[in-house]
Each structure stands twice: as structure tokens, then as C-alpha cells.
């Protein structure tokens, strides 16, 4: 029997999935893998032996788009050598470029957008379509098969799309209007994860704080958290991304009251200057943002706060940029993602005057990163000697002798330990703070 299944494994068709971009995309790739798996495909990590290549693309910044084009260019010779190889383009660039992709890359077999993942089934069965970009109005009501990466932490989409139209951002054009999934479907998915032994879930949405908008019944994000919190077996709950404007007192209360919700929030600030925030159409001032940080820290003293920063937005003068540096110094985030402003098609910021030179953007980015590096390191240093609860995820990517996991505050901890710890929460004494992680030793089992 074992031999037969080995033969089956050798013979079944294979798919190679390459993912660019955010967690939403990583999770969409789990859905793409799930659909292929339903049709008997196995996943491979080698390009040479695959039957289908799917590139799940990101168009949030131009750099990500360029990376995809060069990757797709490289695949041309693979296709020339093996005309049976199928190349599929998914994700935000697929949605944004549509038919145009065939002009530049005629060897692409299917282009499908983030709201058309279910069209894959049709393609696998019949190969009768070449493009699928429809904005399925019922997408949020469908449950697609999933083949998840890992067995400890799982992602669960709670909403799709975004209605915020921040003036720099392409997402509302690629992922469409905001739609929340019914609470019942979300809870069922979380229950199924708990039954499979998953310990931590991350609720995903572009703007989780506006969950439930447009529902007839009175549902909102904090209420959803209370429902999910009741599900047995799940030990930790996280969520991304929160929009500062929609962060309510009820959410802070839920975070304080519900022990499974981890002490971490990712709250993108984007800029410290009110003039820039207003041009970005963010809907808050720096003072309003800072007040929410103060409330969060008052309610949850150990909370770790991370953010996104854009430097060199059109019209960002030297004083505006100084406001961003001051904000970083004042708030002392645990970590940041910082980006140079990148022009995106269709977005309002494209038409703003006073675009900033590449040179200044690069200088500002490195100033932001240098400042934050010292803050992150200083904050990590304060954890030395402390004992923290770590949910063990698996072997460390960089050093296979060590195990890796995260604290409730989402800090990565590496340590020597027995692989039987994987999937458990254990106490780790932090011995050394590094720039992007912590190193520790096992103190005692849960
Ligand atoms: N240029 C630079 N950064 C951007 N982001 C989104 N759009 C752009 C853009 N055009 C950043 C924002 C957002 C994160 C996911 O990506 O900081 O929070
Ligand atoms: Fe883009 Fe703003 Fe929506 Fe985030 S909230 S996805 S930055 S438009």
C-alpha cells in the first residue's frame, strides 16, 4: 500500500506557487494550493519538475511589480523548453493589468484576480478560460478549500477589499469594495482550525476595525472577537490590519478583557505631519493617533505597537518629514515597516504637485530606518532577563538546530529545545536581545 501511494505521489501533477506581497496574498496562495489539491495536484518547491507555475502578485509598490516582471521574464525560457508547462498569474497585478499582460507575456496561460480565485476550478477542469477578473459580488459568502502552511498558526479572512481610498494606495482598485464575511462562517472556520490542532489564529482584513459595515444585524469587530474568543482550543488571537481612524474604545476594551487576544497591534501611522496625513486622506491627525496609542498603553501596559511609515509622499517638506521622525521618537514603536512613496496607477496622489526626488526619498528612508533600529533594539534590550510565553512554531529558518516561536507581543524568539515543544506554549527566559529577534532558553513547560 505504501509503495502504491509513493507511485501515486510521483505521478500526480504538480504546482509551484510563488507568492509576493502581504499576508492577504500569502493566505490567497493557501486557497490556490487548496483548489489545486482538490484536483489531485501536489505542491512542489522546485521549478524544474512542475506542471503549473502560479505567480501570486503584489502591486502595492512599483518595486514589487518590477520584481514580478523580471521573474515572469525568466520563466519564458522554461516555457520554451517545455511547451506543456502552464504559467498562471494571480493577485493584484493580474487584476490591475488584465489583458495587457498577454501583450507583453504571450506565454501566460491564465490571468486571474484576487476575487476570482474560484475560476481556477474551471481552468483546471476545462482549460477553457484565459482571463478571470470578475468582481464576484458573493465572493465573501464562499468558502474555498485551503491548504495551509504550518499547523500551529492559521490565517482567517474576515473581510475583503477596502473602501478607504488612501490617496497613495492601489488596493481599493485591485481588491474591490469592502465586504465582511458572515460571523457564522468565520467561527466555523476557526472551530475547524481548533479541531485540527491550530493554536493561534490571525484574523485578516485590510481594515478589520470596520468589520460588519453594511450588515443588517448589529455586528462589529469587537463583538466578533468575543464570539471567536469562546472557541475552545484556540489559545491566541491576533488581527491585522487596523485603521487608526476606526480603532474604537470597544476594541480596546475587548483587547483588555479577552485573555486570548495578544498584546500587539499593528496600527499604520504613515506620516507624522497633519498636512501629509490629510493629503493621504487618512482621516486622523497625529494628535488623534497619539491619543489612541495612549489609551491602548493605559489599558494594556505590555502592548507592543508596530506601524507602517511612508516617506517622500508628494509635497512632504523637510518640516513634515521631521514630524515623522519626532513621532517615531515620541511613540517608540516596537517595530516599523517603512517605504518610499511609490506612484501607483489610478490613485489620487499621482496628480498631486511636488513629487519628491528618488535621492531625497532614499535619504529619508534610511534616516527613518536608522532611528527605528535603535529604538527597536533598545526596546528588545529591556526584555533581557525576563521570562516570556512563547508559542513554538517550528525549526528556525536560519539555524535548523534551534526552535523558533513568538511571544504574545509578536517578538520572534529562537532557542535550543526539543522538537516535541512544537505547537506548545512554553516559558522562555530571554538571554539576549538582537535587532530583529530574541535569543533565550527554555525555563519551564506550560
Ligand atoms: N507607496 C509606498 N508605500 C505604500 N503603501 C501602500 N501604498 C503605497 C505606495 N503607493 C504602504 C502603506 C501600507 C502598506 C501595506 O504599504 O504604508 O500601510
Ligand atoms: Fe490601502 Fe488605505 Fe485601504 Fe490600507 S486602508 S488598504 S492603505 S486604501
Coordinates of C-alpha atoms in Angstrom, one line a residue, residues 103-416:
X103 CA 0.6 41.6 -24.9
X104 CA 4.0 41.6 -23.0
X105 CA 3.9 38.0 -21.9
X106 CA 2.0 36.0 -24.6
X107 CA 3.1 32.7 -22.9
X108 CA 0.9 33.3 -19.9
X109 CA -1.9 30.8 -19.8
X110 CA -4.3 32.3 -17.2
X111 CA -4.7 35.7 -15.6
X112 CA -7.0 35.7 -12.6
X113 CA -7.7 38.4 -9.9
X114 CA -8.0 38.1 -6.1
X115 CA -11.8 38.0 -6.3
X116 CA -11.8 35.3 -9.0
X117 CA -9.9 32.5 -7.2
X118 CA -12.8 30.2 -7.8
X119 CA -12.4 30.5 -11.6
X120 CA -9.3 28.3 -11.1
X121 CA -11.6 25.3 -10.7
X122 CA -13.0 25.9 -14.2
X123 CA -9.5 26.4 -15.6
X124 CA -8.1 23.2 -14.1
X125 CA -11.2 21.2 -15.3
X126 CA -11.6 22.6 -18.8
X127 CA -8.7 25.0 -19.6
X128 CA -11.4 26.9 -21.4
X129 CA -10.7 30.4 -19.9
X130 CA -7.7 32.7 -20.2
X131 CA -8.8 35.6 -18.0
X132 CA -10.9 35.9 -14.9
X133 CA -11.2 39.3 -13.3
X134 CA -14.9 39.5 -12.4
X135 CA -15.7 41.1 -9.1
X136 CA -17.9 38.3 -7.8
X137 CA -20.5 40.1 -5.5
X138 CA -20.8 36.9 -3.5
X139 CA -17.1 36.2 -3.1
X140 CA -17.2 36.9 0.7
X141 CA -20.0 34.3 1.1
X142 CA -18.0 31.5 -0.4
X143 CA -15.7 29.1 1.4
X144 CA -12.8 27.9 -0.7
X145 CA -10.7 24.8 0.1
X146 CA -7.5 25.7 1.9
X147 CA -4.1 24.0 2.1
X148 CA -2.5 25.8 5.0
X149 CA 1.2 26.4 5.6
X150 CA 2.1 25.2 9.0
X151 CA 0.0 23.6 11.7
X152 CA 0.3 26.0 14.7
X153 CA -0.8 29.4 13.4
X154 CA -3.6 29.9 10.9
X155 CA -4.9 32.9 9.0
X156 CA -8.7 33.5 8.7
X157 CA -10.1 36.2 6.3
X158 CA -12.8 38.2 8.0
X159 CA -13.3 40.7 5.2
X160 CA -12.2 41.5 1.7
X161 CA -11.5 44.7 -0.1
X162 CA -11.1 48.3 1.2
X163 CA -13.2 51.4 0.9
X164 CA -10.7 53.9 2.4
X165 CA -9.1 55.2 -0.8
X166 CA -6.0 56.5 0.9
X167 CA -4.6 58.7 -1.8
X168 CA -1.4 56.6 -2.4
X169 CA -3.0 53.2 -2.3
X170 CA -3.9 50.9 -5.2
X171 CA -5.7 48.2 -3.0
X172 CA -9.2 49.6 -3.4
X173 CA -8.8 49.2 -7.1
X174 CA -7.4 45.7 -7.1
X175 CA -9.3 44.1 -4.2
X176 CA -12.5 46.0 -4.7
X177 CA -15.2 47.2 -2.3
X178 CA -15.1 46.2 1.4
X179 CA -17.2 43.1 2.2
X180 CA -17.4 41.3 5.5
X181 CA -17.8 37.6 5.8
X182 CA -20.7 36.4 7.9
X183 CA -19.7 35.8 11.5
X184 CA -21.0 32.2 11.4
X185 CA -18.7 31.3 8.5
X186 CA -15.7 32.8 10.3
X187 CA -16.5 31.0 13.6
X188 CA -16.9 27.7 11.7
X189 CA -13.5 28.1 10.1
X190 CA -11.9 28.9 13.4
X191 CA -13.6 25.9 15.0
X192 CA -12.3 23.7 12.2
X193 CA -8.8 25.0 12.8
X194 CA -9.0 24.4 16.5
X195 CA -10.1 20.8 15.8
X196 CA -7.1 20.3 13.6
X197 CA -4.8 21.4 16.5
X198 CA -4.1 25.0 15.4
X199 CA -3.3 27.2 18.5
X200 CA -3.2 30.7 17.1
X201 CA -5.3 32.5 14.6
X202 CA -4.8 35.8 12.9
X203 CA -7.9 37.5 11.6
X204 CA -7.2 39.2 8.3
X205 CA -8.7 42.2 6.5
X206 CA -7.5 45.5 5.0
X207 CA -9.3 47.3 7.8
X208 CA -10.6 44.9 10.4
X209 CA -11.9 47.7 12.6
X210 CA -14.7 48.4 10.2
X211 CA -15.8 44.7 10.1
X212 CA -19.6 44.3 9.8
X213 CA -20.2 47.6 8.0
X214 CA -23.3 47.2 5.9
X215 CA -24.6 44.1 7.8
X216 CA -28.3 44.2 8.7
X217 CA -27.6 42.8 12.2
X218 CA -25.7 44.8 14.8
X219 CA -22.2 43.2 14.4
X220 CA -18.9 44.9 14.7
X221 CA -15.3 43.8 15.2
X222 CA -15.2 43.8 19.0
X223 CA -18.3 41.6 19.0
X224 CA -16.8 39.2 16.5
X225 CA -13.8 38.9 18.9
X226 CA -16.0 38.0 21.8
X227 CA -17.6 35.2 19.7
X228 CA -14.3 33.9 18.5
X229 CA -12.8 34.0 22.0
X230 CA -15.4 31.4 23.1
X231 CA -14.0 28.8 20.7
X232 CA -12.2 26.1 22.6
X233 CA -8.7 25.0 21.6
X234 CA -7.6 28.4 20.2
X235 CA -5.1 29.9 22.6
X236 CA -4.1 33.1 20.9
X237 CA -5.9 35.6 18.7
X238 CA -4.3 38.3 16.5
X239 CA -5.6 40.6 13.8
X240 CA -4.3 42.7 11.0
X241 CA -4.7 45.5 9.8
X242 CA -6.3 48.1 12.0
X243 CA -7.1 51.5 10.7
X244 CA -6.3 54.2 13.3
X245 CA -9.5 56.2 12.5
X246 CA -11.7 53.2 13.2
X247 CA -10.0 52.0 16.4
X248 CA -12.8 52.2 18.9
X249 CA -12.9 52.2 22.7
X250 CA -14.9 48.9 22.5
X251 CA -11.9 47.3 20.7
X252 CA -9.5 48.4 23.4
X253 CA -11.9 47.1 26.0
X254 CA -12.1 43.7 24.2
X255 CA -8.3 43.6 24.0
X256 CA -8.1 44.2 27.7
X257 CA -10.9 41.8 28.7
X258 CA -10.2 38.8 26.5
X259 CA -7.1 36.9 27.6
X260 CA -6.6 35.1 24.3
X261 CA -6.1 38.4 22.4
X262 CA -2.4 39.0 22.2
X263 CA -0.8 42.2 23.4
X264 CA 0.1 43.5 19.9
X265 CA -1.4 45.9 17.4
X266 CA -0.3 46.9 14.0
X267 CA -1.5 50.4 13.6
X268 CA -0.2 52.1 10.4
X269 CA 0.6 55.8 11.1
X270 CA 2.0 56.5 7.6
X271 CA 3.3 60.1 8.5
X272 CA 3.7 62.4 11.4
X273 CA 2.6 65.6 9.7
X274 CA -1.0 66.6 9.7
X275 CA -0.6 68.2 6.3
X276 CA 0.7 64.9 4.8
X277 CA -1.9 62.8 6.7
X278 CA -4.7 65.0 5.2
X279 CA -3.2 64.8 1.7
X280 CA -3.1 61.0 2.2
X281 CA -6.8 61.0 3.1
X282 CA -6.1 59.1 6.3
X283 CA -8.9 60.7 8.3
X284 CA -7.0 61.4 11.5
X285 CA -4.4 63.9 12.8
X286 CA -1.2 63.0 14.6
X287 CA -2.7 64.1 18.0
X288 CA -5.7 61.9 17.4
X289 CA -3.5 58.9 16.6
X290 CA -1.3 59.6 19.6
X291 CA -4.3 59.7 21.9
X292 CA -5.3 56.3 20.7
X293 CA -1.8 55.0 21.4
X294 CA -2.0 56.5 24.9
X295 CA -5.4 54.8 25.5
X296 CA -4.1 51.5 24.3
X297 CA -1.0 51.7 26.5
X298 CA -3.0 52.7 29.5
X299 CA -5.4 49.8 29.1
X300 CA -2.8 47.2 28.1
X301 CA 0.5 48.2 29.6
X302 CA 2.6 45.5 27.9
X303 CA 1.2 46.1 24.5
X304 CA 3.6 46.1 21.6
X305 CA 2.8 48.5 18.8
X306 CA 4.1 48.4 15.2
X307 CA 3.4 50.6 12.3
X308 CA 3.8 51.5 8.6
X309 CA 5.6 54.7 7.5
X310 CA 5.7 56.2 4.0
X311 CA 8.5 58.7 3.4
X312 CA 8.6 61.2 0.4
X313 CA 4.9 61.5 -0.1
X314 CA 4.2 64.3 -2.7
X315 CA 4.6 67.7 -1.0
X316 CA 6.3 66.3 2.1
X317 CA 8.6 69.2 3.0
X318 CA 11.6 68.9 5.4
X319 CA 9.4 70.1 8.3
X320 CA 6.8 67.4 7.5
X321 CA 9.5 64.8 7.5
X322 CA 10.8 66.0 10.8
X323 CA 7.3 65.5 12.2
X324 CA 7.6 61.8 11.2
X325 CA 11.0 61.4 13.0
X326 CA 9.6 63.2 16.1
X327 CA 6.6 60.8 16.0
X328 CA 8.9 57.8 16.0
X329 CA 10.9 59.2 18.9
X330 CA 7.8 60.1 20.9
X331 CA 5.8 56.9 20.4
X332 CA 8.7 54.4 20.4
X333 CA 7.1 51.7 18.2
X334 CA 8.3 48.1 18.8
X335 CA 8.9 47.8 15.0
X336 CA 8.0 49.5 11.8
X337 CA 7.7 48.8 8.1
X338 CA 8.9 51.9 6.2
X339 CA 8.6 52.6 2.5
X340 CA 9.5 55.2 -0.1
X341 CA 6.3 56.6 -1.6
X342 CA 5.7 54.9 -4.9
X343 CA 3.5 56.2 -7.7
X344 CA 0.5 53.9 -8.3
X345 CA -1.9 54.0 -11.3
X346 CA -5.4 55.3 -10.7
X347 CA -4.5 56.7 -7.2
X348 CA -5.3 60.3 -6.3
X349 CA -1.7 61.1 -5.1
X350 CA -0.4 60.7 -8.7
X351 CA -1.9 64.1 -9.6
X352 CA -0.6 65.9 -6.6
X353 CA 2.1 68.6 -7.1
X354 CA 5.7 68.5 -5.7
X355 CA 6.7 64.9 -6.1
X356 CA 9.9 64.2 -4.2
X357 CA 13.1 63.1 -5.8
X358 CA 14.3 59.5 -5.5
X359 CA 17.5 60.7 -3.8
X360 CA 15.6 62.5 -1.0
X361 CA 13.2 59.6 -0.6
X362 CA 16.2 57.3 -0.2
X363 CA 17.8 59.6 2.4
X364 CA 14.6 60.0 4.4
X365 CA 14.0 56.2 4.3
X366 CA 17.5 55.5 5.7
X367 CA 17.1 58.1 8.4
X368 CA 13.8 56.6 9.5
X369 CA 15.2 53.0 9.5
X370 CA 18.3 54.0 11.4
X371 CA 16.3 55.8 14.1
X372 CA 13.8 52.9 14.4
X373 CA 16.6 50.4 14.6
X374 CA 18.0 52.0 17.7
X375 CA 14.5 52.2 19.2
X376 CA 13.7 48.6 18.4
X377 CA 17.0 47.4 19.8
X378 CA 16.5 49.5 23.0
X379 CA 13.0 48.0 23.5
X380 CA 14.2 44.5 22.8
X381 CA 17.1 45.0 25.4
X382 CA 14.5 45.7 28.1
X383 CA 13.3 42.1 27.7
X384 CA 16.7 40.5 28.6
X385 CA 16.3 38.5 31.8
X386 CA 12.5 38.3 31.5
X387 CA 10.6 35.1 31.1
X388 CA 8.1 35.2 28.3
X389 CA 5.4 32.8 27.0
X390 CA 6.4 31.6 23.5
X391 CA 4.2 29.6 21.2
X392 CA 6.7 27.3 19.4
X393 CA 6.1 27.2 15.6
X394 CA 8.9 25.0 14.3
X395 CA 12.6 24.9 13.4
X396 CA 14.3 28.2 13.0
X397 CA 14.7 29.1 9.2
X398 CA 18.3 30.4 9.7
X399 CA 19.6 27.8 12.2
X400 CA 17.9 24.4 12.0
X401 CA 19.4 23.4 15.3
X402 CA 17.2 25.9 17.1
X403 CA 13.4 26.2 17.5
X404 CA 11.5 29.4 16.8
X405 CA 8.3 30.9 18.1
X406 CA 6.7 34.2 19.1
X407 CA 5.8 35.9 22.3
X408 CA 2.3 37.3 22.8
X409 CA 3.8 40.7 21.8
X410 CA 4.8 39.1 18.4
X411 CA 8.5 39.1 19.0
X412 CA 10.4 36.3 17.4
X413 CA 12.3 34.1 19.9
X414 CA 14.9 31.5 18.9
X415 CA 16.2 28.9 21.4
X416 CA 17.6 25.4 21.7

